[in-house]
Every structure is written in C-alpha cells, then in structure tokens.
Short mmCIF file of C-alpha atoms and ligand atoms in Angstrom, two decimals:
data_model
loop_
_atom_site.label_atom_id
_atom_site.label_comp_id
_atom_site.label_asym_id
_atom_site.label_seq_id
_atom_site.Cartn_x
_atom_site.Cartn_y
_atom_site.Cartn_z
CA MET A 299 133.55 33.60 38.04
CA ASP A 300 130.62 31.30 38.61
CA SER A 301 130.30 30.13 35.02
CA TYR A 302 126.91 28.79 34.03
CA VAL A 303 127.01 28.44 30.25
CA GLU A 304 130.37 27.47 28.92
CA LEU A 305 131.63 26.89 25.39
CA ARG A 306 134.88 24.98 25.07
CA SER A 307 136.79 25.13 21.78
CA LEU A 308 133.53 25.05 19.87
CA ARG A 309 133.72 24.44 16.15
CA LYS A 310 130.92 24.17 13.63
CA GLU A 311 131.45 23.19 10.04
CA TYR A 312 128.39 22.98 7.85
CA THR A 313 128.13 20.28 5.20
CA ASN A 314 128.68 22.92 2.49
CA GLY A 315 132.22 23.33 3.81
CA ILE A 316 131.62 26.64 5.60
CA THR A 317 133.24 26.82 9.02
CA ALA A 318 130.82 29.05 10.91
CA ILE A 319 132.60 28.88 14.30
CA GLN A 320 136.24 28.19 15.02
CA ASP A 321 137.75 27.36 18.38
CA LEU A 322 135.26 29.44 20.35
CA SER A 323 135.69 29.35 24.12
CA LEU A 324 133.73 31.55 26.48
CA SER A 325 131.85 31.45 29.76
CA VAL A 326 128.66 33.19 30.77
CA ALA A 327 128.25 33.71 34.51
CA ARG A 328 125.05 32.79 36.32
CA GLY A 329 122.57 35.65 35.85
CA GLU A 330 124.81 37.47 33.37
CA LEU A 331 123.67 39.03 30.09
CA LEU A 332 126.35 38.30 27.51
CA VAL A 333 126.00 39.80 24.04
CA LEU A 334 127.44 38.09 20.97
CA VAL A 335 128.09 40.86 18.47
CA GLY A 336 129.70 41.00 15.05
CA PRO A 337 128.89 41.58 11.40
CA SER A 338 126.38 39.44 9.58
CA GLY A 339 127.69 35.93 8.91
CA CYS A 340 130.26 35.91 11.73
CA GLY A 341 128.66 32.90 13.45
CA LYS A 342 126.42 34.44 16.12
CA SER A 343 123.25 32.49 15.33
CA THR A 344 125.18 29.28 14.82
CA THR A 345 126.67 29.70 18.31
CA LEU A 346 123.23 30.24 19.80
CA ARG A 347 121.83 27.26 17.96
CA CYS A 348 124.64 25.06 19.25
CA ILE A 349 123.83 26.15 22.82
CA ALA A 350 120.14 25.42 22.24
CA GLY A 351 120.88 22.02 20.71
CA LEU A 352 119.41 22.94 17.32
CA GLU A 353 122.84 22.32 15.73
CA ASP A 354 125.43 19.71 16.67
CA PRO A 355 128.90 21.18 16.98
CA THR A 356 131.61 19.55 14.86
CA ALA A 357 134.02 19.69 17.80
CA GLY A 358 134.23 21.14 21.29
CA ASP A 359 131.77 21.17 24.14
CA VAL A 360 128.70 23.07 25.34
CA ARG A 361 128.28 22.97 29.10
CA ILE A 362 125.38 24.22 31.19
CA GLY A 363 125.53 24.24 34.96
CA GLY A 364 128.88 22.44 34.86
CA GLU A 365 127.75 19.53 32.67
CA SER A 366 128.10 18.79 28.99
CA VAL A 367 124.71 18.99 27.27
CA LEU A 368 125.81 17.67 23.89
CA GLU A 369 123.97 14.42 24.40
CA ARG A 370 120.82 16.17 25.60
CA PRO A 371 118.09 17.03 23.06
CA PRO A 372 116.94 20.66 22.90
CA GLU A 373 113.73 20.15 24.86
CA THR A 374 115.59 18.84 27.91
CA ARG A 375 118.07 21.72 28.14
CA ASN A 376 115.53 24.07 29.77
CA ILE A 377 116.45 26.87 27.42
CA ALA A 378 114.05 29.47 26.04
CA MET A 379 114.81 31.11 22.74
CA VAL A 380 113.34 34.28 21.23
CA PHE A 381 113.84 35.01 17.54
CA GLN A 382 113.71 38.11 15.44
CA ASN A 383 110.45 37.11 13.76
CA TYR A 384 108.76 36.18 17.09
CA ALA A 385 107.24 33.04 15.47
CA LEU A 386 103.88 33.53 17.18
CA TYR A 387 100.91 31.37 16.20
CA PRO A 388 98.73 33.77 14.19
CA HIS A 389 95.41 32.07 15.00
CA LYS A 390 95.98 31.88 18.73
CA THR A 391 95.42 34.74 21.15
CA ALA A 392 98.30 36.23 23.10
CA ARG A 393 97.09 34.22 26.10
CA GLN A 394 97.16 30.96 24.13
CA ASN A 395 100.52 31.80 22.59
CA ILE A 396 102.09 32.44 25.99
CA GLY A 397 100.54 29.37 27.61
CA PHE A 398 101.07 26.97 24.69
CA GLY A 399 104.50 25.68 25.70
CA LEU A 400 103.38 25.07 29.27
CA ARG A 401 100.36 23.12 28.11
CA MET A 402 102.52 20.99 25.83
CA THR A 403 105.42 20.27 28.14
CA THR A 404 103.91 20.17 31.63
CA ASP A 405 100.86 18.60 33.21
CA LEU A 406 99.80 21.81 34.94
CA SER A 407 96.05 22.27 35.28
CA GLU A 408 94.23 24.87 33.16
CA THR A 409 93.86 27.05 36.25
CA GLU A 410 97.58 26.89 37.00
CA VAL A 411 98.46 27.73 33.39
CA ARG A 412 96.03 30.63 33.50
CA THR A 413 97.53 31.98 36.72
CA ARG A 414 101.05 31.80 35.34
CA VAL A 415 100.10 33.40 32.02
CA GLU A 416 98.51 36.27 33.90
CA ALA A 417 101.52 36.71 36.16
CA VAL A 418 103.85 36.85 33.15
CA ALA A 419 101.50 39.23 31.33
CA GLU A 420 101.61 41.53 34.33
CA THR A 421 105.41 41.50 34.37
CA LEU A 422 105.39 42.47 30.69
CA ASP A 423 102.54 44.93 31.03
CA ILE A 424 100.34 43.21 28.43
CA THR A 425 97.43 42.11 30.63
CA THR A 426 94.89 44.03 28.57
CA LEU A 427 96.11 42.44 25.32
CA LEU A 428 95.81 38.81 26.33
CA ASP A 429 92.71 38.06 24.29
CA GLN A 430 93.97 39.62 21.07
CA LYS A 431 95.61 37.76 18.21
CA PRO A 432 99.10 38.70 16.95
CA GLY A 433 97.72 40.38 13.82
CA SER A 434 96.09 43.12 15.86
CA LEU A 435 99.17 43.77 18.02
CA SER A 436 101.96 46.22 17.26
CA GLY A 437 105.53 45.00 16.73
CA GLY A 438 106.50 45.89 20.28
CA GLN A 439 103.44 44.12 21.71
CA GLN A 440 104.16 41.00 19.66
CA GLN A 441 107.71 41.10 20.93
CA ARG A 442 106.42 41.17 24.50
CA VAL A 443 104.17 38.18 23.82
CA ALA A 444 107.19 36.31 22.40
CA LEU A 445 109.16 37.20 25.53
CA GLY A 446 106.24 36.07 27.67
CA ARG A 447 106.15 32.72 25.95
CA ALA A 448 109.85 32.33 26.68
CA ILE A 449 109.91 33.41 30.33
CA ILE A 450 106.79 31.53 31.43
CA ARG A 451 108.78 28.30 31.31
CA ASP A 452 111.17 29.67 33.91
CA PRO A 453 114.16 28.69 31.79
CA ASP A 454 117.70 28.22 33.09
CA VAL A 455 119.05 29.99 30.03
CA PHE A 456 117.55 32.63 27.83
CA LEU A 457 118.75 32.90 24.21
CA LEU A 458 117.73 35.97 22.22
CA ASP A 459 118.53 36.14 18.51
CA GLU A 460 118.29 39.71 17.16
CA PRO A 461 115.02 40.12 19.10
CA LEU A 462 114.59 43.80 18.26
CA SER A 463 115.54 43.94 14.58
CA ASN A 464 111.97 44.22 13.37
CA LEU A 465 111.15 47.25 15.51
CA ASP A 466 111.55 50.91 14.65
CA ALA A 467 114.33 52.88 16.32
CA THR A 468 112.28 54.39 19.16
CA LEU A 469 110.63 51.15 20.10
CA ARG A 470 113.94 49.34 19.81
CA SER A 471 115.58 51.50 22.43
CA GLN A 472 112.53 51.23 24.70
CA MET A 473 112.40 47.42 24.40
CA ARG A 474 116.16 47.29 24.97
CA THR A 475 115.66 48.86 28.37
CA GLU A 476 112.72 46.59 29.10
CA ILE A 477 114.61 43.43 28.20
CA GLN A 478 117.49 44.57 30.37
CA GLU A 479 115.18 45.20 33.34
CA LEU A 480 113.34 41.93 32.78
CA GLN A 481 116.59 39.99 32.60
CA ARG A 482 117.78 41.53 35.88
CA GLU A 483 114.46 40.89 37.56
CA LEU A 484 114.38 37.24 36.47
CA ASP A 485 118.11 36.90 37.07
CA VAL A 486 118.32 34.41 34.22
CA THR A 487 121.58 33.67 32.41
CA THR A 488 121.18 35.21 28.96
CA VAL A 489 123.00 35.14 25.64
CA TYR A 490 121.84 37.91 23.34
CA VAL A 491 122.78 38.10 19.67
CA THR A 492 122.92 41.32 17.68
CA HIS A 493 124.88 42.79 14.77
CA ASP A 494 124.30 46.26 16.20
CA GLN A 495 127.24 47.45 18.27
CA THR A 496 125.22 50.23 19.95
CA GLU A 497 122.70 47.67 21.14
CA ALA A 498 125.52 45.42 22.36
CA MET A 499 127.20 48.27 24.23
CA THR A 500 124.02 49.41 25.96
CA ILE A 501 122.52 46.06 26.92
CA GLY A 502 125.45 43.76 27.69
CA ASP A 503 127.10 43.09 31.04
CA ARG A 504 129.90 41.85 28.80
CA ILE A 505 130.19 41.56 25.05
CA ALA A 506 131.88 38.94 22.90
CA VAL A 507 132.97 40.37 19.57
CA LEU A 508 133.07 37.78 16.78
CA ARG A 509 134.53 37.95 13.30
CA ASP A 510 134.59 35.10 10.78
CA GLY A 511 133.63 32.64 13.51
CA ARG A 512 136.47 33.64 15.80
CA LEU A 513 136.31 35.44 19.12
CA GLN A 514 138.08 38.78 18.89
CA GLN A 515 137.49 40.10 22.39
CA LEU A 516 135.40 39.29 25.43
CA GLY A 517 134.97 42.06 27.96
CA ALA A 518 132.83 44.77 29.51
CA PRO A 519 131.48 47.16 26.87
CA MET A 520 133.69 50.02 28.06
CA GLU A 521 136.73 47.78 28.08
CA CYS A 522 136.15 46.85 24.43
CA TYR A 523 135.62 50.52 23.64
CA HIS A 524 138.65 51.90 25.44
CA GLU A 525 141.00 48.96 25.10
CA PRO A 526 140.07 47.15 21.88
CA ALA A 527 142.13 43.98 21.54
CA ASN A 528 142.77 44.57 17.86
CA ARG A 529 142.12 46.81 14.89
CA PHE A 530 138.90 45.01 13.98
CA VAL A 531 137.30 45.60 17.41
CA ALA A 532 138.58 49.19 17.35
CA GLY A 533 136.79 49.84 14.06
CA PHE A 534 133.66 47.86 14.92
CA ILE A 535 132.86 49.23 18.39
CA GLY A 536 132.03 52.94 18.54
CA GLU A 537 129.91 55.20 16.35
CA PRO A 538 131.24 56.91 14.30
CA SER A 539 134.10 54.44 13.99
CA MET A 540 137.58 55.06 15.26
CA ASN A 541 139.76 56.82 12.66
CA LEU A 542 142.41 54.32 11.51
CA PHE A 543 145.56 55.23 9.57
CA GLU A 544 148.11 52.77 8.22
CA CYS A 545 151.66 54.04 8.80
CA ARG A 546 155.27 53.00 8.43
CA VAL A 547 157.41 53.45 11.50
CA GLU A 548 160.35 55.72 10.60
CA ALA A 549 162.46 56.58 13.65
CA ASP A 550 160.16 58.81 15.73
CA ILE A 551 157.66 59.40 12.96
CA PHE A 552 154.65 57.43 11.77
CA ASP A 553 154.51 57.96 8.06
CA GLY A 554 151.63 57.03 5.81
CA ALA A 555 148.67 58.89 4.41
CA PHE A 556 149.81 61.55 6.84
CA THR A 557 152.85 62.04 9.02
CA TYR A 558 152.50 61.84 12.76
CA PRO A 559 155.38 62.62 15.12
CA ALA A 560 155.48 59.99 17.90
CA ASP A 561 156.60 60.49 21.48
CA GLY A 562 158.50 58.14 23.78
CA ALA A 563 155.56 55.95 24.75
CA LEU A 564 154.26 55.62 21.18
CA SER A 565 157.74 54.94 19.74
CA GLU A 566 158.38 52.30 22.34
CA ALA A 567 155.08 50.56 21.60
CA ALA A 568 155.64 50.80 17.83
CA ALA A 569 159.05 49.16 18.24
CA THR A 570 157.25 45.94 19.26
CA ALA A 571 155.34 45.73 15.96
CA GLU A 572 156.05 42.59 13.96
CA THR A 573 157.21 44.57 10.94
CA ARG A 574 157.76 48.30 10.93
CA THR A 575 154.15 49.13 10.24
CA VAL A 576 151.42 50.25 12.60
CA THR A 577 147.81 51.35 12.44
CA LEU A 578 147.25 54.57 14.30
CA GLY A 579 143.78 54.78 15.89
CA VAL A 580 142.07 57.99 16.93
CA ARG A 581 138.55 58.10 18.37
CA PRO A 582 136.45 60.97 16.96
CA GLU A 583 136.32 62.50 20.47
CA VAL A 584 140.09 62.94 20.60
CA PRO A 585 141.02 65.58 18.00
CA ALA A 586 140.33 69.24 18.79
CA LEU A 587 139.42 71.87 16.23
CA LEU A 588 141.64 74.89 16.87
CA GLU A 589 140.94 78.56 16.44
CA SER A 590 143.56 79.61 13.91
CA ASP A 591 145.68 81.52 16.42
CA ASP A 592 145.58 78.90 19.19
CA ASP A 593 148.95 77.55 20.26
CA ALA A 594 149.11 73.80 20.05
CA ALA A 595 151.44 71.67 22.11
CA GLU A 596 150.57 68.49 20.24
CA PRO A 597 150.72 67.53 16.54
CA THR A 598 148.43 69.64 14.36
CA PHE A 599 147.14 69.19 10.84
CA SER A 600 145.16 71.28 8.48
CA GLY A 601 142.17 70.13 6.53
CA THR A 602 138.92 71.07 4.86
CA ILE A 603 135.53 70.34 6.30
CA ASP A 604 133.47 68.14 3.97
CA VAL A 605 130.30 67.60 5.96
CA ILE A 606 128.94 68.52 9.39
CA GLU A 607 126.47 66.05 10.84
CA PRO A 608 124.60 67.59 13.78
CA VAL A 609 123.14 64.98 16.13
CA GLY A 610 121.99 67.29 18.94
CA GLU A 611 124.42 67.71 21.77
CA ARG A 612 127.29 66.77 19.48
CA SER A 613 128.19 67.20 15.85
CA PHE A 614 130.31 64.90 13.74
CA VAL A 615 132.63 66.85 11.50
CA TYR A 616 134.08 65.02 8.48
CA ILE A 617 137.35 66.57 7.43
CA THR A 618 139.73 65.82 4.56
CA LEU A 619 143.22 66.40 5.84
CA GLU A 620 145.62 68.27 3.61
CA ALA A 621 147.71 65.13 3.38
CA GLY A 622 144.78 63.16 2.00
CA PRO A 623 142.94 60.95 4.50
CA GLN A 624 139.57 61.70 6.00
CA LEU A 625 139.20 62.31 9.73
CA VAL A 626 135.97 62.31 11.72
CA VAL A 627 135.88 64.65 14.70
CA ALA A 628 133.14 64.78 17.34
CA THR A 629 132.60 68.34 18.54
CA ASN A 630 130.09 70.22 20.67
CA GLY A 631 126.76 70.57 18.93
CA ASP A 632 127.11 74.35 18.92
CA VAL A 633 130.34 74.31 16.91
CA THR A 634 130.54 77.39 14.70
CA VAL A 635 132.65 76.06 11.82
CA ALA A 636 131.14 75.78 8.34
CA GLU A 637 131.32 73.20 5.59
CA GLN A 638 134.19 73.85 3.13
CA ALA A 639 136.07 75.87 5.77
CA THR A 640 139.76 75.20 6.29
CA VAL A 641 140.54 74.23 9.86
CA ARG A 642 143.45 73.28 12.08
CA ILE A 643 143.11 70.08 14.05
CA GLU A 644 145.16 68.98 17.01
CA ILE A 645 145.54 65.22 17.57
CA PRO A 646 147.07 64.78 21.02
CA ARG A 647 149.40 61.83 21.45
CA THR A 648 147.70 60.94 24.74
CA GLY A 649 144.61 59.94 22.72
CA VAL A 650 146.28 57.68 20.18
CA HIS A 651 145.86 53.89 19.96
CA LEU A 652 148.42 51.80 18.11
CA PHE A 653 147.84 48.46 16.42
CA ASP A 654 150.34 46.15 14.80
CA GLY A 655 150.24 46.85 11.05
CA THR A 656 150.69 43.15 10.27
CA THR A 657 148.66 41.25 12.87
CA GLY A 658 146.23 44.03 13.84
CA ASP A 659 146.83 43.31 17.54
CA ALA A 660 146.76 46.25 19.95
CA LEU A 661 150.17 47.61 20.94
CA HIS A 662 149.17 50.68 22.94
CA HIS A 663 146.05 52.38 24.32
CA PRO A 664 145.61 55.85 25.75
CA SER A 665 145.71 55.93 29.51
CA ARG A 666 142.25 55.86 31.09
CA ASP A 667 143.31 57.29 34.46
CA SER A 668 144.61 60.75 35.19
CA GLY A 669 148.18 59.51 35.59
CA ASP A 670 150.56 60.02 32.70
CA THR A 671 151.62 56.44 32.14
CA ALA A 672 149.77 54.68 29.36
CA PRO A 673 148.90 51.02 29.94
CA GLU A 674 150.94 48.67 27.84
CA VAL A 675 149.25 45.78 26.16
CA GLU A 676 150.62 42.33 26.89
P1 LIG B 258 125.35 35.42 11.97
O1 LIG B 258 124.29 34.96 12.91
O2 LIG B 258 126.52 36.03 12.67
O3 LIG B 258 124.83 36.30 10.85
P2 LIG B 258 125.42 32.65 11.12
O4 LIG B 258 125.78 31.87 12.32
O5 LIG B 258 123.99 32.68 10.69
O6 LIG B 258 125.99 34.12 11.24
O7 LIG B 258 126.26 32.11 9.88
C1 LIG B 258 127.66 31.91 9.94
C2 LIG B 258 128.12 31.33 8.61
O8 LIG B 258 127.59 30.02 8.45
C3 LIG B 258 127.66 32.11 7.40
O9 LIG B 258 128.68 32.06 6.43
C4 LIG B 258 126.44 31.36 6.93
O10 LIG B 258 126.25 31.51 5.54
C5 LIG B 258 126.80 29.92 7.27
N1 LIG B 258 125.60 29.12 7.61
C6 LIG B 258 124.68 29.40 8.57
N2 LIG B 258 123.74 28.42 8.63
C7 LIG B 258 124.09 27.50 7.69
C8 LIG B 258 123.52 26.24 7.26
N3 LIG B 258 122.43 25.75 7.82
N4 LIG B 258 124.16 25.60 6.28
C9 LIG B 258 125.27 26.08 5.70
N5 LIG B 258 125.86 27.25 6.05
C10 LIG B 258 125.29 27.96 7.04
#
C-alpha cells in the first residue's frame, strides 16, 4: 500500500494525566478516505490534532509523504481541517471566508484569488451564495463554505472532525454523499472523524475503530461488520447492535442466560478460549421467526415479543426469550406477528460469531462464502 499519512506507535498523554492515545499505528493510503470511529472520548480528535500539528504527541511519530512532520509547525504541513462548528468568520461573506486563507498565506493577486474562489464555489454548487454572510446561510450551505475554505488551498491532507454533526438527518446523509464525491474528485488523502458508526460505514474506504485510545480494528467497513476483531467492534458496528450472550462452555453446549447447543466448528473454536467462557454473537439478521408448525433443523427458542419497530422495508422485533435475555431480530417489514405474541425463533449455527469470554477477541465468524467451512480467526 502506498502509505501517505502514517502514525507510528503514537501516544498522547495530557498534562492532567489522561492518556488519550496509546500505541496507535496506522497508515492512510494516498487518496484514501479513512474514518476514525469510536465512542466519545476514545481519542479521535486528539489523533487528528496530532496529525495537524495542533498537539505534540508524547511518543511515536507522525509521517506525511514518507517524512516525519513532528518538527514542522501546523502551517507548513499543507493540511486543511474542517470542524464541526465550521468556524466561519461571521462578518465576512462566503467569498471572503473561502478566499481568506489564500490571501493570508500566498501572494496570489486579487484576480487569481477570485478565480480560484469561483472555481471552488462551482465545485460545491454555492456560486449564487458567494456574497452572503454565514448568518443568512443554512447549516448545509455553511458546511459547504467551510469545505470550500479547506479545499481552495489544495491541501495534501484533508482532516474532517465530525463535520456533519450540526446538520439534521436528511442533510447529513446528503452532505455525506457530497463529501464522498468531492473527496474522490479531488483525490486527496483524508482522515474523517465521527462517533457515528453508520456514517463511518457509508463514507469510509476503510475504518479504524478506536476505544479508550487504542486501535481495535482497521479494515474495510464490511470486513469490520462481518469479521469484527473483538466483542467491542462487534457491538459497536451495526445497527441495531449484534446480540451478545455470555456463556460457559460445557462440553458441546454454551450455557449462560440461555443454552445453545454447539456444533463441531463452534466447539472447536470455543476450545481455544482462554478460560471456558465465550460470548456468543448473533446479528439481528440471523435469527428466523418460525410459524409454530415449521420444522427447524437448527436450535430454536421461544420468547415473547416486547416491541416491534417498523423502519420501512424491515422491522426490528425485540423479543424476551423464555430463558431471560433479550434478542433483537430483523424481519421483513411486512411481518405479521404482534406485540406480546409468543414466538419460536431459530438461531442457525452458521450465523453465530464467538468471542473469547475473557479477552473479547474473536474466535470464530460465520462463513461469508457459500462453502460450508467457516473461516477461523488467527
Ligand atoms: P474524541 O474525539 O474521541 O471524543 P478526544 O480525543 O477529544 O476524544 O479525547 C480523548 C480523551 O482525552 C478524553 O478523555 C478527553 O477528556 C481527553 N482530552 C482531550 N483533550 C484534552 C486536553 N486538552 N486536556 C486534557 N485532556 C484532554
């Protein structure tokens, strides 16, 4: 991989004793859009600020284009950053806001600045707004101006920190697509921070999942979804979350809040757990609601429907299993079951993930191809 931005064993301790990033190593390829995703406080912004030079790492290295930039002040790194609050100058027009950085940092003539502002405005479809001030622009328009101000400098690296958080849901998904298209068009190496896993999944070429300042997994969105490296990623990526059940391994049975009979592949994987405990993971898409007289070849359970959440094409059915735990099942939107009804649910073994009950590391994932051998995790 032609790595362009590289973090090597990055560590950041703040003076208050908080270690925001620990031993973080990752590479972003030239032209790639990498998303840093994780819950609030996991170190995403700190990582971005270390790349930009706004924070000095306590240890480790930040490299851009193959060279360490630690000794280089922010303004010489040729990085453009866009924040959640846009930080536009309220008394300047959109045109002045977009051109401001160029005027300050280059000796381009007024005519050249004007030409470049207009070219950027055209790319972002805001030509008609150029003479308005931020106060009279909508959130989405302000966001475009902020993007314009960033891209006009033709940066080597684009850093976006929760750029869509202030927008409503519809605009957010529209701007998500626009940012993605813009990033492809400009072909600029981009690190994008969000706490929203849906945003990460839809926008990222790859995603880096962080927790407590540590990298949990770095991979293509679908890889993190289908083959989560550990229990945390399994629960964090995917909406609704993967169902997770703590179980003891007893011969060929996983016993916990409910009892699940294993098969050869699952037993074998469970045997590698550090202690005899595993977390069984089941995506909501996996279980099937059975008509009461259906024959089931795989383990079945009975339960009571608590709530049905229709979201259009699909419905999410929240069920309390007879044995106690709650299970979320994604069904067709036209499902005919009713709340409070008793149902039978089949949970096929071919859809089960296993995680080590002690370390949380993945032990087994369902096979993603049509063959019947499940991939083993190293
Ligand atoms: P995120 O962007 O994922 O929400 P941050 O990088 O902002 O996380 O913060 C990571 C951790 O570092 C948090 O515990 C936060 O409170 C702490 N932190 C962030 N900035 C500072 C700072 N300037 N001084 C002290 N602690 C900080």
